[in-house]
PDB file of C-alpha atoms in Angstrom:
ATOM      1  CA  UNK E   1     -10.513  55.273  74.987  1.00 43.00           C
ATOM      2  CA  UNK E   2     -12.005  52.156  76.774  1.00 42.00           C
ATOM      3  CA  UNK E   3     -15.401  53.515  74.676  1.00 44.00           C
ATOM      4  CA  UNK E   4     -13.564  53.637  71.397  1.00 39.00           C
ATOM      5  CA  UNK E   5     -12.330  49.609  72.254  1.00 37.00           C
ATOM      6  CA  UNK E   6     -15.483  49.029  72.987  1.00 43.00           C
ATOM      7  CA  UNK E   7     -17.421  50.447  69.344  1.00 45.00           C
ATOM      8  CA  UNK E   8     -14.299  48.730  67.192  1.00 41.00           C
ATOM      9  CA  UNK E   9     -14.750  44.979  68.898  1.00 40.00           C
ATOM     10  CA  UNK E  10     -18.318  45.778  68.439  1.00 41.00           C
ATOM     11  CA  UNK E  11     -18.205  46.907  64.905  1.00 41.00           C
ATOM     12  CA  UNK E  12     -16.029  43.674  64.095  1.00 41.00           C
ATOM     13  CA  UNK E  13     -18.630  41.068  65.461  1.00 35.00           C
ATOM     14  CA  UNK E  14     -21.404  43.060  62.960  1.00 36.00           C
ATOM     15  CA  UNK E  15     -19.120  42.581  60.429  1.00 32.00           C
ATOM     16  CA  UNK E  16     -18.667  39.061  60.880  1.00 33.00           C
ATOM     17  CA  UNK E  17     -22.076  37.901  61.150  1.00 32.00           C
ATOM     18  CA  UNK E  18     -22.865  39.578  57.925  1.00 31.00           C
ATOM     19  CA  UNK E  19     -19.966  37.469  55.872  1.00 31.00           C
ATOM     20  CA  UNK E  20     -21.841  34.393  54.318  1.00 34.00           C
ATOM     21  CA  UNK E  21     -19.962  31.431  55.368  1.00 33.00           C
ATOM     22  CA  UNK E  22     -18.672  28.988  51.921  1.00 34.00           C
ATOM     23  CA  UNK E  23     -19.290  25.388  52.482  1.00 34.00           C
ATOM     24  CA  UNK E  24     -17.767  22.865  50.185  1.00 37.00           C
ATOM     25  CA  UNK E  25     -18.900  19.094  50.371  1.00 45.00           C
ATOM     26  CA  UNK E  26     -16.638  17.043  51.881  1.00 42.00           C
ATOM     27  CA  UNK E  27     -17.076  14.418  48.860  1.00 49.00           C
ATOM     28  CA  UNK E  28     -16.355  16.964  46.104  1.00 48.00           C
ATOM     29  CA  UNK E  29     -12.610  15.732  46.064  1.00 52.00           C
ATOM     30  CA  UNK E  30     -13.757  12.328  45.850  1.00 49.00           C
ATOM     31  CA  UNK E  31     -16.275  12.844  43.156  1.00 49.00           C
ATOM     32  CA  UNK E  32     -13.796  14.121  40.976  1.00 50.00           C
ATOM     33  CA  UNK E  33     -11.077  10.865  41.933  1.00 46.00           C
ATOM     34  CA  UNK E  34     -14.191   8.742  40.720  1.00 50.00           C
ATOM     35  CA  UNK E  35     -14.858  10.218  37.651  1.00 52.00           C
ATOM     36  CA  UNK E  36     -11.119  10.729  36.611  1.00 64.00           C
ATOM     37  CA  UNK E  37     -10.213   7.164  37.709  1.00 87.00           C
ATOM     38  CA  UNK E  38      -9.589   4.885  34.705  1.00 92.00           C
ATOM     39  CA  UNK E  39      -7.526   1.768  33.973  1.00 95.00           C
ATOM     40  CA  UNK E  40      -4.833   2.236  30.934  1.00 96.00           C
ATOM     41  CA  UNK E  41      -3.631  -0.457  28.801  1.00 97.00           C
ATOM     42  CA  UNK E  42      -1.495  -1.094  25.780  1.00 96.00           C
ATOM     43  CA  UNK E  43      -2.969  -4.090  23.955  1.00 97.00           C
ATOM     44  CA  UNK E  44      -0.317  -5.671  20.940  1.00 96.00           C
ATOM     45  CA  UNK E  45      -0.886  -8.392  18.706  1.00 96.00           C
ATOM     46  CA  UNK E  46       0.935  -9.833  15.773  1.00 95.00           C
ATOM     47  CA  UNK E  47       0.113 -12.549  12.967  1.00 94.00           C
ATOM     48  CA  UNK E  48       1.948 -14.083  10.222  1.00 94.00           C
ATOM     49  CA  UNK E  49       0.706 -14.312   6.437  1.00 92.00           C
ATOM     50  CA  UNK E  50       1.625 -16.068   4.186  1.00 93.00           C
ATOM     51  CA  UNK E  51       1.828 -13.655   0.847  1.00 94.00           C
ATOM     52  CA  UNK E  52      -0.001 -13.814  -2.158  1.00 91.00           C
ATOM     53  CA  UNK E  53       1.996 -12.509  -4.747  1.00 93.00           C
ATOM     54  CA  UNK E  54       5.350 -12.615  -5.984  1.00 93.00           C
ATOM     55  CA  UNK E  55       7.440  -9.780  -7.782  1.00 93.00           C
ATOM     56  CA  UNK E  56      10.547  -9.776  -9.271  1.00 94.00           C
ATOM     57  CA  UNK E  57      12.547  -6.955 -11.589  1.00 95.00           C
ATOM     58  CA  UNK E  58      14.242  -8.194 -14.754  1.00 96.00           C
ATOM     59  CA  UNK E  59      16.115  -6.363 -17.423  1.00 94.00           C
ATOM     60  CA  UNK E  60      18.317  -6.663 -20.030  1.00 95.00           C
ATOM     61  CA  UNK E  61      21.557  -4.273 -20.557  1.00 95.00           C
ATOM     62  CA  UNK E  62      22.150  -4.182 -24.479  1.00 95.00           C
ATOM     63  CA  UNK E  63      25.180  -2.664 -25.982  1.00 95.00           C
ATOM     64  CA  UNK E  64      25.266  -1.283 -29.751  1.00 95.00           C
ATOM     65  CA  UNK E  65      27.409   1.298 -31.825  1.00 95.00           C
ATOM     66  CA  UNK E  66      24.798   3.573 -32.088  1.00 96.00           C
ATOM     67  CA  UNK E  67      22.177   4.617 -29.368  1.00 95.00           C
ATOM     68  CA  UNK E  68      19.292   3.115 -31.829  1.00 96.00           C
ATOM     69  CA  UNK E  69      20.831  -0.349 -31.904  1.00 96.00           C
ATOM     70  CA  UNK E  70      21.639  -0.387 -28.281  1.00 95.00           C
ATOM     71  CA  UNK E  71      18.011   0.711 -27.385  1.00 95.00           C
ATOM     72  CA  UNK E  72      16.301  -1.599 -30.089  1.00 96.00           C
ATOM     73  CA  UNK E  73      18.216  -4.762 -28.654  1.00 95.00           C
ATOM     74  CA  UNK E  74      16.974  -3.812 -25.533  1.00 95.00           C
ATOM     75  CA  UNK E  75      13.245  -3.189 -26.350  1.00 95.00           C
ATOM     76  CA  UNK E  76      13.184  -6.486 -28.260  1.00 95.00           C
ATOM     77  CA  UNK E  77      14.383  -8.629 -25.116  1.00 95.00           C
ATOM     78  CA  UNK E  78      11.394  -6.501 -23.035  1.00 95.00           C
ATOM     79  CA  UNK E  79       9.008  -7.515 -25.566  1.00 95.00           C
ATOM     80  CA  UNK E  80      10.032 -11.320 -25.468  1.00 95.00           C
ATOM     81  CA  UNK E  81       9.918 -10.623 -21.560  1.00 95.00           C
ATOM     82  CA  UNK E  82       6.220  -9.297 -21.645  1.00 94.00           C
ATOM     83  CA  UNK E  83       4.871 -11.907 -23.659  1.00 94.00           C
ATOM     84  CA  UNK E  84       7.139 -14.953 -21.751  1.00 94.00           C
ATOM     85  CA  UNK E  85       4.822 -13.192 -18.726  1.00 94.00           C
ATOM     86  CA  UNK E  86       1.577 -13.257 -20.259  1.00 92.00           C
ATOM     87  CA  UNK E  87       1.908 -16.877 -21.058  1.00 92.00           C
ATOM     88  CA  UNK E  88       2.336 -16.930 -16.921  1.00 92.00           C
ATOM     89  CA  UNK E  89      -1.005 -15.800 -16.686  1.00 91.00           C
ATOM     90  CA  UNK E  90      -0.011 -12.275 -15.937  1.00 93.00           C
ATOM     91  CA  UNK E  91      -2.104  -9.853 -16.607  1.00 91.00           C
ATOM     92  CA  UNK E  92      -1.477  -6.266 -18.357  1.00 90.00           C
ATOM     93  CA  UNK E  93      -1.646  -4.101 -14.777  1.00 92.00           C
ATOM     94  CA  UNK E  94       0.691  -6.527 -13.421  1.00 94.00           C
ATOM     95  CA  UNK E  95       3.304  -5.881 -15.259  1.00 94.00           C
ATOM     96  CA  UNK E  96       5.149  -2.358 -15.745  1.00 94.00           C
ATOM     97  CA  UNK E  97       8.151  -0.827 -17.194  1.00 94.00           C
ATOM     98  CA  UNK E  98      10.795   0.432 -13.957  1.00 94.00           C
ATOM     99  CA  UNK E  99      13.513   1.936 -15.912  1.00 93.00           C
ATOM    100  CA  UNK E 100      15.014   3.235 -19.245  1.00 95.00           C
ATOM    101  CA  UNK E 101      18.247   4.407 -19.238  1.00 95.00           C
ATOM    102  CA  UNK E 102      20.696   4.817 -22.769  1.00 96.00           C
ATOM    103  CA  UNK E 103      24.536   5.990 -21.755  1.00 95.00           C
ATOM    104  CA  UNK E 104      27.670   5.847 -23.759  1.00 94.00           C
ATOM    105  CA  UNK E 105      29.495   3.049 -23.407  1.00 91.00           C
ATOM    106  CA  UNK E 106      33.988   3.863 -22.888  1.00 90.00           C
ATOM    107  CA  UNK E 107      36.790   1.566 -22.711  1.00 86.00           C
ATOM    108  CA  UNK E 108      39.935   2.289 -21.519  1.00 87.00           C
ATOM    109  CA  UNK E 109      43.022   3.104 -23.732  1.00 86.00           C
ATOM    110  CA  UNK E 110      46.439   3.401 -22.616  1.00 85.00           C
ATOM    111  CA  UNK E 111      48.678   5.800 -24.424  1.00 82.00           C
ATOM    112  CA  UNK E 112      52.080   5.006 -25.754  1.00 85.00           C
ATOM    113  CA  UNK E 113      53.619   7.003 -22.165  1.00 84.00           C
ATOM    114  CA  UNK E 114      51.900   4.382 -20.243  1.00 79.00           C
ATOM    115  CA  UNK E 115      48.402   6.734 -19.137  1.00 85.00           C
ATOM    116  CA  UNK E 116      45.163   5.741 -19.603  1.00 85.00           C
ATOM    117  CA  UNK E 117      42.874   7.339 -21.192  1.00 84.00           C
ATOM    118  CA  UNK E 118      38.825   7.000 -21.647  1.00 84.00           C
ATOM    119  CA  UNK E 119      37.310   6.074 -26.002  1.00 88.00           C
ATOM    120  CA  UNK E 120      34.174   5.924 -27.113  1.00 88.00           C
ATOM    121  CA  UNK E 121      32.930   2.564 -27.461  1.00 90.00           C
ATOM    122  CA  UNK E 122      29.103   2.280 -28.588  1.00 93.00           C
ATOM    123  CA  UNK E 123      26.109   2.719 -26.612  1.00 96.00           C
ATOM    124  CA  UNK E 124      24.627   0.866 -23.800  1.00 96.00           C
ATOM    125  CA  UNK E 125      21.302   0.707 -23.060  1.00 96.00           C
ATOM    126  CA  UNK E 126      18.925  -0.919 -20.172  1.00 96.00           C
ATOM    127  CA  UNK E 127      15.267  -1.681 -19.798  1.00 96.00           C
ATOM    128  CA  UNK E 128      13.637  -3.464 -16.776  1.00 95.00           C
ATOM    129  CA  UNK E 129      10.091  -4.309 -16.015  1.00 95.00           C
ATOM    130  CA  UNK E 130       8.630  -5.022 -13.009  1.00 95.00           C
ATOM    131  CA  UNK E 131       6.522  -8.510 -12.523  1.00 95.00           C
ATOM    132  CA  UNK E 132       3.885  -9.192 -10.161  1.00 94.00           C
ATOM    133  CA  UNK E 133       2.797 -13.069  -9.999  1.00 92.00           C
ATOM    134  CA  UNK E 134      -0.409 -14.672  -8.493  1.00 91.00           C
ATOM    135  CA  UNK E 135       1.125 -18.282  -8.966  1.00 90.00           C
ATOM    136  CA  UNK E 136       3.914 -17.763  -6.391  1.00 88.00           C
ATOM    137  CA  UNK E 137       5.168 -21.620  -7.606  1.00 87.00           C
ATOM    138  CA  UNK E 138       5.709 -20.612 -11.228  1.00 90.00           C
ATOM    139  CA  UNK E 139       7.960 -17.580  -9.694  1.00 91.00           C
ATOM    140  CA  UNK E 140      11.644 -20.016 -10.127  1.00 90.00           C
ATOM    141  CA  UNK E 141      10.420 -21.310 -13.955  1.00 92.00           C
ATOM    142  CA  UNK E 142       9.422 -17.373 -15.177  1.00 93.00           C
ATOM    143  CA  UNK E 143      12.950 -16.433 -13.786  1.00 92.00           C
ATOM    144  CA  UNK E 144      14.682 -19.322 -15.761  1.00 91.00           C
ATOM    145  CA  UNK E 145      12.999 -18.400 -18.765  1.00 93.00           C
ATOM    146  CA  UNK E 146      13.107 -14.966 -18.842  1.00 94.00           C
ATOM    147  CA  UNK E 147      17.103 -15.799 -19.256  1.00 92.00           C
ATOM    148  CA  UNK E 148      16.686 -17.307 -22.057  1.00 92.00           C
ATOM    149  CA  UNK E 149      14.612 -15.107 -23.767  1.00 93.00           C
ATOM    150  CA  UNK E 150      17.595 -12.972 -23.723  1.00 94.00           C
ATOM    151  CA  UNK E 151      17.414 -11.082 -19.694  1.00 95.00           C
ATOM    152  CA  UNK E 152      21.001 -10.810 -17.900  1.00 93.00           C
ATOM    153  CA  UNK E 153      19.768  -8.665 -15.010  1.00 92.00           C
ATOM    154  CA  UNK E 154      17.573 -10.153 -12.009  1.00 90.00           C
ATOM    155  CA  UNK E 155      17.225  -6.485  -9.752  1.00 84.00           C
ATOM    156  CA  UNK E 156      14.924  -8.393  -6.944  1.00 83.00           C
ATOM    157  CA  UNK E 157      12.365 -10.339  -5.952  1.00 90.00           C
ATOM    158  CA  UNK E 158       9.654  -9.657  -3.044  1.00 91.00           C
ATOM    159  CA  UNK E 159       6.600 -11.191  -1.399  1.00 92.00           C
ATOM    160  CA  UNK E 160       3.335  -9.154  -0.449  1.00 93.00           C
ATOM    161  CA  UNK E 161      -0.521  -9.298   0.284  1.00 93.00           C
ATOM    162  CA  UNK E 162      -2.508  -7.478  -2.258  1.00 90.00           C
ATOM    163  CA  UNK E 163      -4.474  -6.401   0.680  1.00 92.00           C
ATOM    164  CA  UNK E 164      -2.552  -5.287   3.242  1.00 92.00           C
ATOM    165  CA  UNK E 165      -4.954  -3.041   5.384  1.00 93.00           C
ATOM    166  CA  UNK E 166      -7.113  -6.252   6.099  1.00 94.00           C
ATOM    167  CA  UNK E 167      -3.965  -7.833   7.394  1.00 93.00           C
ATOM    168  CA  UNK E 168      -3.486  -4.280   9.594  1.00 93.00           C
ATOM    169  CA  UNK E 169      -7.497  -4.363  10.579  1.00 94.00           C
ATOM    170  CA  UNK E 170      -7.391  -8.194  11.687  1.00 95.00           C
ATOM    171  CA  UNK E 171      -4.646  -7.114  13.966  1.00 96.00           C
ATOM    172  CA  UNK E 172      -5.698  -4.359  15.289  1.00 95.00           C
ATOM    173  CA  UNK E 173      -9.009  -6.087  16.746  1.00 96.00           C
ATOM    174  CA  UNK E 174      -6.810  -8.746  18.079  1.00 97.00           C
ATOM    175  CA  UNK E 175      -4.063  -5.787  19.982  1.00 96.00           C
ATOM    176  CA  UNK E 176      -7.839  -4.080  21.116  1.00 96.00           C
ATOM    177  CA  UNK E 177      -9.460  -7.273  22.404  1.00 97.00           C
ATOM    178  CA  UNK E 178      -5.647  -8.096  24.361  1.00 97.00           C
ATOM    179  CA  UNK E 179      -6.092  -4.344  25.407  1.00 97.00           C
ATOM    180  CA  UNK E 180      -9.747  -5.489  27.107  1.00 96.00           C
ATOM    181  CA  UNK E 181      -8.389  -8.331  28.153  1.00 97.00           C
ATOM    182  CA  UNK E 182      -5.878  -6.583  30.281  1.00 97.00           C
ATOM    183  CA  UNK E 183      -7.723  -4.030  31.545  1.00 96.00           C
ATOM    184  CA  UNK E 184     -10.722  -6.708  32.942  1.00 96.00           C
ATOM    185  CA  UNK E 185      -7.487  -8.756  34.681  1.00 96.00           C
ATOM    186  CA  UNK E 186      -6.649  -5.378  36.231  1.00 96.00           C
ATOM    187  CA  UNK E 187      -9.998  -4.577  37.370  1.00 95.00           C
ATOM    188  CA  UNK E 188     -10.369  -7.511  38.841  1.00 95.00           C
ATOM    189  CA  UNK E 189      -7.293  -7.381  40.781  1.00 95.00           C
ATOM    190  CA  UNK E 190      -7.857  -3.997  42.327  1.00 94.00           C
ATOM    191  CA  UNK E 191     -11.266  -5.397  42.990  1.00 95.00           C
ATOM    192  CA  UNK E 192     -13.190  -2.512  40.711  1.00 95.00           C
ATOM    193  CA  UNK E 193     -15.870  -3.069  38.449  1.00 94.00           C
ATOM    194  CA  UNK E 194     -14.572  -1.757  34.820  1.00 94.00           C
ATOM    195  CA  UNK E 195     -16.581   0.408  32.818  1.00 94.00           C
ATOM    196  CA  UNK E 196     -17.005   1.375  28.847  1.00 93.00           C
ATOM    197  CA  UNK E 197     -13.487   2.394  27.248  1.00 94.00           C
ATOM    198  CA  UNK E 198     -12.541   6.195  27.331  1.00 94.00           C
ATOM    199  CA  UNK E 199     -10.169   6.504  24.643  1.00 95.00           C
ATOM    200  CA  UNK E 200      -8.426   4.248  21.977  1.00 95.00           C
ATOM    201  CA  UNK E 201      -5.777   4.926  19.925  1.00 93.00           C
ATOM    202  CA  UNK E 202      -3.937   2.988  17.286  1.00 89.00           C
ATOM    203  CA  UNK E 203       0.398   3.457  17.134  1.00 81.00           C
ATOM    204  CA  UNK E 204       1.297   2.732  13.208  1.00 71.00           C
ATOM    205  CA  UNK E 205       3.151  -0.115  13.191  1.00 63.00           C
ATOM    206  CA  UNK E 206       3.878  -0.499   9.384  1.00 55.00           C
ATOM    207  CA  UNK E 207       2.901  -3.703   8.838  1.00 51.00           C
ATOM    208  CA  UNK E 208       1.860  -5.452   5.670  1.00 50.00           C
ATOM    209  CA  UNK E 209       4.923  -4.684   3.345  1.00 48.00           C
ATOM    210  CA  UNK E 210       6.308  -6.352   0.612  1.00 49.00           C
ATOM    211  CA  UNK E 211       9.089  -8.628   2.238  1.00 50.00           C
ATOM    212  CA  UNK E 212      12.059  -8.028  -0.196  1.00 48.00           C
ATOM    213  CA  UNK E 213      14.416 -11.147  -1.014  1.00 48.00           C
ATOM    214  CA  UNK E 214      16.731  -9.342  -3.351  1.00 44.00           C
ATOM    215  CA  UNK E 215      17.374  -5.967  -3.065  1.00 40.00           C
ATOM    216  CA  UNK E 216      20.418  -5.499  -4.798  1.00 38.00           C
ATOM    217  CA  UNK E 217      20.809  -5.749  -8.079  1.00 42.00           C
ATOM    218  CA  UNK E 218      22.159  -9.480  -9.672  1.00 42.00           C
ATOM    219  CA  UNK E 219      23.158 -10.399 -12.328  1.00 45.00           C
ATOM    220  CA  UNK E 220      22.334 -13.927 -13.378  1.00 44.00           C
ATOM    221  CA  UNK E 221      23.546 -16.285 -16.456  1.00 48.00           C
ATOM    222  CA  UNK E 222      21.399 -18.309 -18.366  1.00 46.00           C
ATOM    223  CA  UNK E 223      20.821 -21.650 -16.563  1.00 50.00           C
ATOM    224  CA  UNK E 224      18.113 -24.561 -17.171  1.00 63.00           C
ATOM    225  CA  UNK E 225      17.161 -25.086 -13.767  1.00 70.00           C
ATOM    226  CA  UNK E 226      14.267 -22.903 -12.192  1.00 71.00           C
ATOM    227  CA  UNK E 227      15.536 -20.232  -9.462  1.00 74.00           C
ATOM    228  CA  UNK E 228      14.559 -21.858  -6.188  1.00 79.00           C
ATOM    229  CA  UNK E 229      12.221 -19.646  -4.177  1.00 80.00           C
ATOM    230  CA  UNK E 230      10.923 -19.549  -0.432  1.00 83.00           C
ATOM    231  CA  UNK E 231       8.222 -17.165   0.166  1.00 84.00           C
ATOM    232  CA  UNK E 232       8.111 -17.442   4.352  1.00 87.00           C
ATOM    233  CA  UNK E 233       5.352 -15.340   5.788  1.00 90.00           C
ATOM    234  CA  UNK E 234       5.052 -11.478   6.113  1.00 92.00           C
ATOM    235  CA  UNK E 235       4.569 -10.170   9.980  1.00 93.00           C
ATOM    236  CA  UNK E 236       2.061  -7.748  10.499  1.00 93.00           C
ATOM    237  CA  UNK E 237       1.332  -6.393  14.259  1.00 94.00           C
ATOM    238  CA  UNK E 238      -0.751  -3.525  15.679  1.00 95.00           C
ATOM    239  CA  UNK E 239      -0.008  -1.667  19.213  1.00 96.00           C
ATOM    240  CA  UNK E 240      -3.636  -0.589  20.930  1.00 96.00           C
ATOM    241  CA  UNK E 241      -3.689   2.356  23.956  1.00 96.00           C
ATOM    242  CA  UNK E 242      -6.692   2.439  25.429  1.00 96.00           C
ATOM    243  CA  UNK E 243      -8.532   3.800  28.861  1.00 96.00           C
ATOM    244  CA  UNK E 244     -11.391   2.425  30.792  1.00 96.00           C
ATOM    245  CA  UNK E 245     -13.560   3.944  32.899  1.00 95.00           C
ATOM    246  CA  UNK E 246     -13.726   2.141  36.825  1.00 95.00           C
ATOM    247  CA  UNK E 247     -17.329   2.160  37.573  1.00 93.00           C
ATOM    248  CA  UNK E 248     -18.117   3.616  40.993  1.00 87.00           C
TER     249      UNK E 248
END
């Protein structure tokens, strides 16, 4: 038996000087910290524009007794309103046609028992167009005028930049170098040398837009004094995410 004992304890120490022995470096782990360390930021930055153009939506609502008359009085205000604008130095893509619409017009009737009841009455029709204006100043006087050439409906007016995504771009370095900025004060605090950024990524922010003044529709009487206007600025901003690397 003792033999036996003996062969088995004997057999184990062969077996165990024949297993190759793994060694891992001790600064594995801390290789990989170093190479996954990295500072992250969110950089922001906003700017006011002033715009530079003006639109506004004016229409005329015509009635007639039959659909033709209704929609001829209508066209022949929109063609006073087209040429009013082109003597605004506005040019043929700056102006388009929004909306067309010919209903029949009712009035109410009340019946000898004392009900009401809904009559024919003509035909009403609307046209609108849709002006964009370089000469923001001129905005109140094409407004006032455009009432007398026969338009009773004022739908809106808004500001915008023609070019909005250099608005968005001019931004967006700004948010980036506040993003850098950041990141270096961060470094500097955790005493770390900073190294090239790892990632950057942009968050829409939607920016840019038209800044509406009117959105619902008004209605608006004829009146010799120009509509006074303020135009204000638009706001555009940007939001920046961004790593850096920490140097080792």
């Amino acid at each position: 038996m003792r033999r036996l004992l003996h062969r088995a304890a004997a057999a184990s120490l062969a077996l165990a000087l024949t297993i190759p022995t793994l060694a891992i470096p001790a600064s594995a782990d801390d290789d990989k910290a170093r190479n996954e360390s990295r500072i992250v930021v969110t950089g922001r930055a906003r700017a006011e524009t002033p715009p530079d153009f003006a639109s506004v939506e004016i229409g005329i609502e015509a009635r007639g007794a039959t659909p033709a008359a209704a929609l001829d009085g209508a066209s022949t205000v929109v063609r006073a309103l087209i040429a009013l604008s082109s003597g605004f130095g506005v040019g043929e893509t700056d102006i388009g046609t929004t909306a067309v619409t010919l209903t029949q017009a009712t009035r109410e009737v009340r019946q000898p028992d004392g009900s009401t009841t809904e009559k024919p009455d003509g035909y009403r029709a609307a046209n609108s167009v849709r002006v964009r204006l370089a000469d923001m100043g001129k905005l109140g006087e094409l407004m006032r005028k455009a009432l007398d050439a026969g338009a009773n409906r004022i739908e809106g007016v808004a500001f915008g930049l023609k070019d909005p995504e250099a608005a968005e771009a001019t931004v967006q370095v700004a948010a980036l170098k506040d993003a850098m900025a950041q990141a270096g004060r961060l470094a500097e605090a955790a005493g770390v040398k900073l190294g090239a950024p790892l990632l950057i990524q942009t968050t829409p922010q939607g920016g840019g837009m038209p800044m509406a003044m009117a959105p619902s529709p008004v209605r608006s009487k004829r009146s010799g004094v120009p509509v006074p206007l303020a135009a204000g600025t638009i706001e555009t901003s940007a939001e920046i995410s961004a790593s850096f690397a920490i140097l080792p």
